[in-house]
Amino acid sequence: MDREERLEKIYDKALEMFVANGYDQTALSQIAKELGLTKAGLYHYFSSKEDLLFFVHERHMNRVFNPILEAAQKISDPEERIVYFIRNYTLKAMTRDASARVLVHETNNLKTENRQKITVLWRNGLDLIRNTLSEMEDQGKIEKINKNFAAFALLGMCSWTFYWFDYERQESGEELADTYVRVFLKGILKAS
Amino acid sequence: MDREERLEKIYDKALEMFVANGYDQTALSQIAKELGLTKAGLYHYFSSKEDLLFFVHERHMNRVFNPILEAAQKISDPEERIVYFIRNYTLKAMTRDASARVLVHETNNLKTENRQKITVLWRNGLDLIRNTLSEMEDQGKIEKINKNFAAFALLGMCSWTFYWFDYERQESGEELADTYVRVFLKGILKAS
């Protein structure tokens, strides 16, 4: 197994255990054991549990969040772009599993410099929405609104999902995403 | 000082210290010291830190959240009622200080039975919104929508505020509350 394969397995297992048992309740030694590594073997890659938490959060953004942003950015029509973002963020980053809940909560446990790096990644979502709202405004499609607050309203509506969503009922994700799309779009668009 | 005055002082000081320094970083002995009590004096009221956390969260709901719900319930027009709830929840429970951020985060640290009691209090907000949406539907005022998901969308939009709001800029709370009112109401109302 090469280094990258090993790191991917560590990411998968550590995230799975953080979600199942909580970050505080998961010891590095337990993660090592589940991976068939010695604790020293895991320390070869991560010098502390905080280091591992940062790695997992950053990789999660690369695996789940960034691809949604990149695909959205390729959509030229701003209204289609925002619909794509709401649907995919809700379905892939929120309702599929409880990873976001654990990772967002545990940002408190990151060192300041690592927390700042993670914040930058999340802020890219805010920028995408804000810029998209600006384009829609330029096209005369939306009501006059504070675009910063509206972008936070949208991200908040979607992100709060991890506090209450029943992950056993995956099938309700589609209707939930549709509800967010309808409420937000209708909430900002000029009546046609 | 009678028991109730003492409890109120403990509530104020403990919440202030949790918000300023974090729950994990605040020892019962520090809270006792700030209150001019011995640790044994504080243990007279609370048998554990978890016990104190539950007391603080429950009292915070009674001081801040429940009065908003009670005032809202007295408003007969459902549209006015929902506007009142959004404005007051945003301004009094979200933008005034970071109490909600700490208390919501630390529900993880409550015993199951205490967490369930707190969840019931928060769910009263969901019920208020859902019932209000039902009334608006009966009056033919809103589009057909999943009222449960719409209620969560509204609570999420408002509650997410504690993740990003700059508490030094209190004056922006009004515009934020107006933005939430406009996006959500326009998002659900039938075009007139």
CSV table of C-alpha atoms in Angstrom, one decimal:
chain,number,residue,atom,x,y,z
A,1,MET,CA,0.0,0.0,0.0
A,2,ASP,CA,1.5,3.4,-1.0
A,3,ARG,CA,1.4,6.5,1.1
A,4,GLU,CA,-1.7,7.9,-0.6
A,5,GLU,CA,-3.7,4.7,-0.3
A,6,ARG,CA,-2.7,4.6,3.3
A,7,LEU,CA,-3.8,8.2,3.9
A,8,GLU,CA,-7.2,7.5,2.2
A,9,LYS,CA,-7.8,4.5,4.5
A,10,ILE,CA,-6.9,6.6,7.5
A,11,TYR,CA,-9.3,9.3,6.4
A,12,ASP,CA,-12.2,6.9,5.8
A,13,LYS,CA,-11.7,5.0,9.1
A,14,ALA,CA,-11.1,8.1,11.3
A,15,LEU,CA,-14.1,10.0,9.9
A,16,GLU,CA,-16.3,6.9,10.3
A,17,MET,CA,-15.2,6.5,14.0
A,18,PHE,CA,-15.6,10.2,14.8
A,19,VAL,CA,-19.1,10.1,13.4
A,20,ALA,CA,-20.1,6.9,15.1
A,21,ASN,CA,-18.5,7.5,18.6
A,22,GLY,CA,-17.6,11.2,18.7
A,23,TYR,CA,-14.3,12.9,18.4
A,24,ASP,CA,-13.5,13.1,22.1
A,25,GLN,CA,-14.4,9.5,22.6
A,26,THR,CA,-12.1,8.2,19.8
A,27,ALA,CA,-8.5,7.6,20.8
A,28,LEU,CA,-5.7,7.5,18.2
A,29,SER,CA,-4.8,4.1,19.5
A,30,GLN,CA,-8.3,2.8,18.6
A,31,ILE,CA,-8.1,4.2,15.1
A,32,ALA,CA,-4.7,2.6,14.7
A,33,LYS,CA,-6.0,-0.7,15.9
A,34,GLU,CA,-9.0,-0.7,13.5
A,35,LEU,CA,-6.5,0.1,10.6
A,36,GLY,CA,-4.2,-2.7,11.7
A,37,LEU,CA,-1.5,-0.2,12.5
A,38,THR,CA,0.5,0.3,15.7
A,39,LYS,CA,0.0,3.6,17.4
A,40,ALA,CA,3.6,4.5,16.3
A,41,GLY,CA,2.6,3.6,12.8
A,42,LEU,CA,-0.2,6.1,12.9
A,43,TYR,CA,2.1,8.7,14.5
A,44,HIS,CA,4.3,8.3,11.5
A,45,TYR,CA,1.6,10.2,9.6
A,46,PHE,CA,0.1,12.4,12.3
A,47,SER,CA,1.9,13.9,15.2
A,48,SER,CA,-1.2,14.5,17.2
A,49,LYS,CA,-5.0,13.9,17.2
A,50,GLU,CA,-5.5,17.5,16.3
A,51,ASP,CA,-3.3,17.0,13.3
A,52,LEU,CA,-5.4,14.0,12.2
A,53,LEU,CA,-8.7,16.0,12.7
A,54,PHE,CA,-7.3,18.8,10.5
A,55,PHE,CA,-6.3,16.2,7.8
A,56,VAL,CA,-9.7,14.6,7.9
A,57,HIS,CA,-11.6,17.9,7.7
A,58,GLU,CA,-9.5,19.2,4.9
A,59,ARG,CA,-9.7,16.0,2.9
A,60,HIS,CA,-13.5,15.9,3.5
A,61,MET,CA,-13.7,19.3,1.9
A,62,ASN,CA,-11.7,18.1,-1.1
A,63,ARG,CA,-13.7,14.9,-1.5
A,64,VAL,CA,-17.2,16.3,-0.9
A,65,PHE,CA,-17.5,20.1,-0.9
A,66,ASN,CA,-15.0,21.3,-3.4
A,67,PRO,CA,-16.3,19.1,-6.3
A,68,ILE,CA,-19.8,20.6,-5.8
A,69,LEU,CA,-18.3,24.2,-6.0
A,70,GLU,CA,-16.2,23.3,-9.1
A,71,ALA,CA,-19.2,21.8,-10.9
A,72,ALA,CA,-21.4,24.7,-9.9
A,73,GLN,CA,-18.8,27.2,-11.2
A,74,LYS,CA,-19.0,25.6,-14.7
A,75,ILE,CA,-22.7,26.4,-15.0
A,76,SER,CA,-23.1,29.7,-16.8
A,77,ASP,CA,-26.6,30.6,-15.9
A,78,PRO,CA,-26.6,31.9,-12.3
A,79,GLU,CA,-30.1,30.7,-11.5
A,80,GLU,CA,-29.2,27.2,-12.6
A,81,ARG,CA,-26.0,27.4,-10.7
A,82,ILE,CA,-27.6,28.3,-7.5
A,83,VAL,CA,-30.2,25.5,-7.9
A,84,TYR,CA,-27.3,23.0,-8.6
A,85,PHE,CA,-25.5,24.2,-5.5
A,86,ILE,CA,-28.5,23.9,-3.1
A,87,ARG,CA,-29.5,20.5,-4.4
A,88,ASN,CA,-26.0,19.0,-4.3
A,89,TYR,CA,-24.8,20.6,-1.1
A,90,THR,CA,-28.0,19.4,0.6
A,91,LEU,CA,-27.9,15.8,-0.8
A,92,LYS,CA,-24.1,15.1,-0.8
A,93,ALA,CA,-22.8,17.2,2.0
A,94,MET,CA,-25.7,17.2,4.4
A,95,THR,CA,-28.2,14.3,4.1
A,96,ARG,CA,-25.9,11.5,3.0
A,97,ASP,CA,-24.2,11.2,6.4
A,98,ALA,CA,-23.4,13.1,9.6
A,99,SER,CA,-19.8,13.9,8.7
A,100,ALA,CA,-20.4,17.7,8.5
A,101,ARG,CA,-22.0,17.7,11.9
A,102,VAL,CA,-19.0,16.2,13.6
A,103,LEU,CA,-16.4,18.2,11.5
A,104,VAL,CA,-18.1,21.6,12.0
A,105,HIS,CA,-18.5,21.0,15.7
A,106,GLU,CA,-14.9,20.0,16.2
A,107,THR,CA,-13.4,23.0,14.5
A,108,ASN,CA,-13.2,24.3,18.1
A,109,ASN,CA,-10.6,21.6,18.6
A,110,LEU,CA,-8.4,22.8,15.8
A,111,LYS,CA,-5.3,25.0,16.3
A,112,THR,CA,-6.0,28.6,15.2
A,113,GLU,CA,-3.9,28.3,12.0
A,114,ASN,CA,-5.7,25.1,11.0
A,115,ARG,CA,-9.1,26.5,11.8
A,116,GLN,CA,-8.3,29.5,9.6
A,117,LYS,CA,-7.4,27.2,6.7
A,118,ILE,CA,-10.7,25.3,7.1
A,119,THR,CA,-12.7,28.6,7.3
A,120,VAL,CA,-11.2,29.7,4.0
A,121,LEU,CA,-12.5,26.5,2.4
A,122,TRP,CA,-16.0,27.0,3.7
A,123,ARG,CA,-15.9,30.7,2.7
A,124,ASN,CA,-15.5,29.6,-0.9
A,125,GLY,CA,-19.2,28.4,-0.7
A,126,LEU,CA,-20.2,31.8,0.6
A,127,ASP,CA,-18.3,33.6,-2.2
A,128,LEU,CA,-19.9,31.4,-4.9
A,129,ILE,CA,-23.4,32.2,-3.6
A,130,ARG,CA,-22.7,35.9,-3.2
A,131,ASN,CA,-21.2,36.2,-6.7
A,132,THR,CA,-24.1,34.3,-8.2
A,133,LEU,CA,-26.5,36.7,-6.5
A,134,SER,CA,-24.6,39.6,-7.9
A,135,GLU,CA,-24.9,38.2,-11.4
A,136,MET,CA,-28.7,37.7,-10.9
A,137,GLU,CA,-28.9,41.3,-9.7
A,138,ASP,CA,-27.1,42.5,-12.8
A,139,GLN,CA,-29.5,40.6,-14.9
A,140,GLY,CA,-32.4,42.3,-13.0
A,141,LYS,CA,-33.7,39.0,-11.8
A,142,ILE,CA,-33.7,39.5,-8.0
A,143,GLU,CA,-35.1,42.0,-5.6
A,144,LYS,CA,-32.7,44.4,-3.9
A,145,ILE,CA,-31.3,42.6,-1.0
A,146,ASN,CA,-28.2,42.4,1.3
A,147,LYS,CA,-26.4,39.7,-0.7
A,148,ASN,CA,-24.0,38.8,2.1
A,149,PHE,CA,-26.9,38.2,4.5
A,150,ALA,CA,-28.9,36.3,1.8
A,151,ALA,CA,-25.9,34.1,1.1
A,152,PHE,CA,-25.6,33.3,4.8
A,153,ALA,CA,-29.3,32.7,5.0
A,154,LEU,CA,-29.0,30.1,2.2
A,155,LEU,CA,-26.0,28.4,3.7
A,156,GLY,CA,-27.6,28.4,7.1
A,157,MET,CA,-30.9,26.9,5.9
A,158,CYS,CA,-29.0,24.0,4.2
A,159,SER,CA,-26.3,23.5,6.8
A,160,TRP,CA,-28.6,23.4,9.8
A,161,THR,CA,-29.9,20.1,8.4
A,162,PHE,CA,-27.2,18.2,10.2
A,163,TYR,CA,-28.8,19.1,13.5
A,164,TRP,CA,-32.1,17.4,12.9
A,165,PHE,CA,-32.0,15.2,9.8
A,166,ASP,CA,-32.9,11.5,10.3
A,167,TYR,CA,-30.1,9.8,8.4
A,168,GLU,CA,-32.1,6.6,8.3
A,169,ARG,CA,-34.6,8.3,6.0
A,170,GLN,CA,-32.3,9.1,3.1
A,171,GLU,CA,-35.3,9.1,0.7
A,172,SER,CA,-36.6,12.4,2.2
A,173,GLY,CA,-33.4,14.2,1.1
A,174,GLU,CA,-34.8,14.9,-2.4
A,175,GLU,CA,-37.9,16.6,-1.1
A,176,LEU,CA,-35.9,18.5,1.5
A,177,ALA,CA,-33.5,19.8,-1.3
A,178,ASP,CA,-36.5,20.8,-3.4
A,179,THR,CA,-38.0,22.7,-0.4
A,180,TYR,CA,-34.8,24.7,0.1
A,181,VAL,CA,-34.6,25.5,-3.6
A,182,ARG,CA,-38.2,26.6,-3.7
A,183,VAL,CA,-38.1,28.7,-0.6
A,184,PHE,CA,-34.8,30.4,-1.3
A,185,LEU,CA,-35.3,31.0,-5.1
A,186,LYS,CA,-38.8,32.3,-4.7
A,187,GLY,CA,-37.6,34.3,-1.7
A,188,ILE,CA,-35.1,36.3,-3.8
A,189,LEU,CA,-36.5,36.3,-7.4
A,190,LYS,CA,-38.6,39.2,-8.7
A,191,ALA,CA,-42.2,38.1,-9.3
A,192,SER,CA,-42.4,37.3,-13.0
B,1,MET,CA,-29.3,36.5,49.2
B,2,ASP,CA,-32.1,34.0,48.9
B,3,ARG,CA,-31.9,30.8,46.9
B,4,GLU,CA,-33.5,32.2,43.7
B,5,GLU,CA,-31.2,35.3,43.7
B,6,ARG,CA,-28.2,33.0,44.2
B,7,LEU,CA,-29.3,30.7,41.3
B,8,GLU,CA,-29.8,33.7,39.0
B,9,LYS,CA,-26.3,34.9,39.8
B,10,ILE,CA,-24.9,31.5,39.1
B,11,TYR,CA,-26.7,31.4,35.8
B,12,ASP,CA,-25.4,34.8,34.7
B,13,LYS,CA,-21.8,34.1,35.7
B,14,ALA,CA,-21.6,30.5,34.4
B,15,LEU,CA,-23.1,31.4,31.0
B,16,GLU,CA,-20.8,34.4,30.8
B,17,MET,CA,-17.7,32.3,31.5
B,18,PHE,CA,-18.8,29.5,29.1
B,19,VAL,CA,-19.3,32.0,26.3
B,20,ALA,CA,-16.0,33.8,27.0
B,21,ASN,CA,-13.7,30.8,27.6
B,22,GLY,CA,-15.6,27.7,26.4
B,23,TYR,CA,-17.4,25.1,28.4
B,24,ASP,CA,-14.5,22.6,28.6
B,25,GLN,CA,-12.1,25.3,29.6
B,26,THR,CA,-14.2,26.5,32.5
B,27,ALA,CA,-13.8,24.6,35.8
B,28,LEU,CA,-16.5,24.6,38.5
B,29,SER,CA,-13.9,25.9,40.9
B,30,GLN,CA,-13.3,29.0,38.7
B,31,ILE,CA,-17.0,29.7,38.5
B,32,ALA,CA,-17.3,29.4,42.3
B,33,LYS,CA,-14.3,31.7,42.8
B,34,GLU,CA,-15.8,34.4,40.5
B,35,LEU,CA,-19.1,34.2,42.5
B,36,GLY,CA,-17.3,34.4,45.8
B,37,LEU,CA,-18.4,30.9,46.7
B,38,THR,CA,-16.3,27.9,47.8
B,39,LYS,CA,-16.4,24.9,45.4
B,40,ALA,CA,-18.5,23.1,48.1
B,41,GLY,CA,-20.8,26.1,48.2
B,42,LEU,CA,-21.4,25.7,44.4
B,43,TYR,CA,-21.8,21.9,44.8
B,44,HIS,CA,-24.6,22.6,47.3
B,45,TYR,CA,-26.6,23.7,44.2
B,46,PHE,CA,-25.1,21.5,41.5
B,47,SER,CA,-23.8,18.0,42.0
B,48,SER,CA,-21.7,18.1,38.7
B,49,LYS,CA,-20.7,20.4,35.9
B,50,GLU,CA,-23.2,18.6,33.6
B,51,ASP,CA,-25.9,19.4,36.1
B,52,LEU,CA,-24.9,23.1,36.0
B,53,LEU,CA,-24.8,23.1,32.2
B,54,PHE,CA,-28.4,21.7,32.0
B,55,PHE,CA,-29.5,24.3,34.6
B,56,VAL,CA,-27.9,27.1,32.5
B,57,HIS,CA,-29.4,25.9,29.2
B,58,GLU,CA,-32.9,25.4,30.7
B,59,ARG,CA,-32.9,28.8,32.4
B,60,HIS,CA,-31.6,30.4,29.2
B,61,MET,CA,-34.6,29.0,27.3
B,62,ASN,CA,-36.9,30.4,30.0
B,63,ARG,CA,-35.3,33.8,30.0
B,64,VAL,CA,-34.8,34.3,26.2
B,65,PHE,CA,-36.6,31.8,24.0
B,66,ASN,CA,-39.9,31.0,25.8
B,67,PRO,CA,-40.9,34.7,26.1
B,68,ILE,CA,-40.5,35.1,22.3
B,69,LEU,CA,-42.8,32.0,21.8
B,70,GLU,CA,-45.3,33.2,24.3
B,71,ALA,CA,-45.6,36.7,22.8
B,72,ALA,CA,-45.8,35.2,19.3
B,73,GLN,CA,-48.6,32.9,20.3
B,74,LYS,CA,-50.7,35.9,21.4
B,75,ILE,CA,-50.6,37.3,17.8
B,76,SER,CA,-53.7,36.2,16.0
B,77,ASP,CA,-52.7,36.9,12.4
B,78,PRO,CA,-50.3,34.1,11.3
B,79,GLU,CA,-48.3,36.2,8.9
B,80,GLU,CA,-47.7,38.8,11.7
B,81,ARG,CA,-46.9,36.0,14.1
B,82,ILE,CA,-44.2,34.5,11.9
B,83,VAL,CA,-42.6,38.0,11.2
B,84,TYR,CA,-42.6,38.6,15.0
B,85,PHE,CA,-40.9,35.3,15.6
B,86,ILE,CA,-38.2,35.7,13.0
B,87,ARG,CA,-37.4,39.3,14.1
B,88,ASN,CA,-37.3,38.5,17.8
B,89,TYR,CA,-35.6,35.2,17.6
B,90,THR,CA,-32.9,36.7,15.4
B,91,LEU,CA,-32.3,39.8,17.5
B,92,LYS,CA,-32.8,38.4,21.0
B,93,ALA,CA,-31.6,34.8,20.7
B,94,MET,CA,-29.0,35.1,18.0
B,95,THR,CA,-27.3,38.5,17.4
B,96,ARG,CA,-27.3,39.8,21.0
B,97,ASP,CA,-24.6,37.5,22.2
B,98,ALA,CA,-23.0,34.1,21.5
B,99,SER,CA,-24.9,32.2,24.3
B,100,ALA,CA,-26.9,30.0,21.8
B,101,ARG,CA,-23.7,28.9,20.1
B,102,VAL,CA,-22.2,27.6,23.3
B,103,LEU,CA,-25.4,26.0,24.6
B,104,VAL,CA,-26.3,24.3,21.3
B,105,HIS,CA,-22.8,23.0,20.9
B,106,GLU,CA,-22.6,21.6,24.5
B,107,THR,CA,-25.9,19.7,24.3
B,108,ASN,CA,-23.5,16.8,23.4
B,109,ASN,CA,-22.2,17.1,27.0
B,110,LEU,CA,-25.6,16.6,28.5
B,111,LYS,CA,-26.9,13.3,29.9
B,112,THR,CA,-29.4,11.7,27.6
B,113,GLU,CA,-32.4,12.5,29.8
B,114,ASN,CA,-31.4,16.2,30.1
B,115,ARG,CA,-30.7,16.5,26.4
B,116,GLN,CA,-34.2,15.2,25.7
B,117,LYS,CA,-35.7,17.8,28.0
B,118,ILE,CA,-33.8,20.6,26.2
B,119,THR,CA,-34.8,19.2,22.8
B,120,VAL,CA,-38.5,19.4,23.8
B,121,LEU,CA,-38.0,23.2,24.6
B,122,TRP,CA,-36.4,23.9,21.2
B,123,ARG,CA,-39.1,21.8,19.4
B,124,ASN,CA,-41.7,24.2,20.7
B,125,GLY,CA,-40.3,26.7,18.2
B,126,LEU,CA,-40.6,24.2,15.4
B,127,ASP,CA,-44.2,23.5,16.4
B,128,LEU,CA,-45.1,27.2,16.5
B,129,ILE,CA,-43.8,27.7,13.0
B,130,ARG,CA,-45.4,24.6,11.6
B,131,ASN,CA,-48.8,25.4,13.1
B,132,THR,CA,-48.5,29.0,11.8
B,133,LEU,CA,-47.7,27.7,8.3
B,134,SER,CA,-50.8,25.4,8.6
B,135,GLU,CA,-53.0,28.4,9.4
B,136,MET,CA,-51.6,30.3,6.4
B,137,GLU,CA,-52.2,27.4,4.2
B,138,ASP,CA,-55.8,27.2,5.5
B,139,GLN,CA,-56.2,30.9,4.6
B,140,GLY,CA,-54.9,30.1,1.1
B,141,LYS,CA,-51.9,32.4,1.6
B,142,ILE,CA,-49.0,30.1,0.9
B,143,GLU,CA,-47.9,27.8,-1.8
B,144,LYS,CA,-48.2,24.0,-1.3
B,145,ILE,CA,-45.0,23.1,0.6
B,146,ASN,CA,-43.7,20.5,3.1
B,147,LYS,CA,-44.4,22.5,6.3
B,148,ASN,CA,-42.1,20.5,8.4
B,149,PHE,CA,-39.1,21.1,6.1
B,150,ALA,CA,-40.1,24.7,5.6
B,151,ALA,CA,-40.1,25.2,9.4
B,152,PHE,CA,-36.7,23.6,9.7
B,153,ALA,CA,-35.5,25.8,6.8
B,154,LEU,CA,-36.6,28.9,8.7
B,155,LEU,CA,-35.1,27.8,12.0
B,156,GLY,CA,-31.9,26.9,10.3
B,157,MET,CA,-31.6,30.1,8.4
B,158,CYS,CA,-31.9,32.1,11.7
B,159,SER,CA,-30.0,29.7,14.0
B,160,TRP,CA,-26.9,29.4,11.7
B,161,THR,CA,-26.3,33.0,12.6
B,162,PHE,CA,-24.3,32.1,15.7
B,163,TYR,CA,-21.7,30.4,13.5
B,164,TRP,CA,-20.7,33.6,11.6
B,165,PHE,CA,-22.3,36.7,13.2
B,166,ASP,CA,-19.8,39.5,14.3
B,167,TYR,CA,-21.1,40.3,17.8
B,168,GLU,CA,-19.2,43.6,17.7
B,169,ARG,CA,-21.5,44.8,15.0
B,170,GLN,CA,-24.8,44.7,16.8
B,171,GLU,CA,-26.3,47.4,14.5
B,172,SER,CA,-26.3,44.9,11.6
B,173,GLY,CA,-28.8,42.7,13.4
B,174,GLU,CA,-31.8,44.7,12.3
B,175,GLU,CA,-30.9,44.4,8.6
B,176,LEU,CA,-30.2,40.7,9.1
B,177,ALA,CA,-33.6,40.1,10.7
B,178,ASP,CA,-35.2,42.0,7.8
B,179,THR,CA,-33.4,39.9,5.3
B,180,TYR,CA,-34.6,36.7,6.9
B,181,VAL,CA,-38.2,38.0,7.1
B,182,ARG,CA,-38.1,39.0,3.4
B,183,VAL,CA,-36.5,35.8,2.0
B,184,PHE,CA,-38.6,33.4,4.0
B,185,LEU,CA,-42.0,35.2,3.7
B,186,LYS,CA,-41.6,35.9,0.0
B,187,GLY,CA,-40.3,32.3,-0.4
B,188,ILE,CA,-43.6,30.8,0.9
B,189,LEU,CA,-46.3,33.3,0.1
B,190,LYS,CA,-48.4,33.1,-3.0
B,191,ALA,CA,-47.7,35.9,-5.4
B,192,SER,CA,-50.4,38.5,-4.8
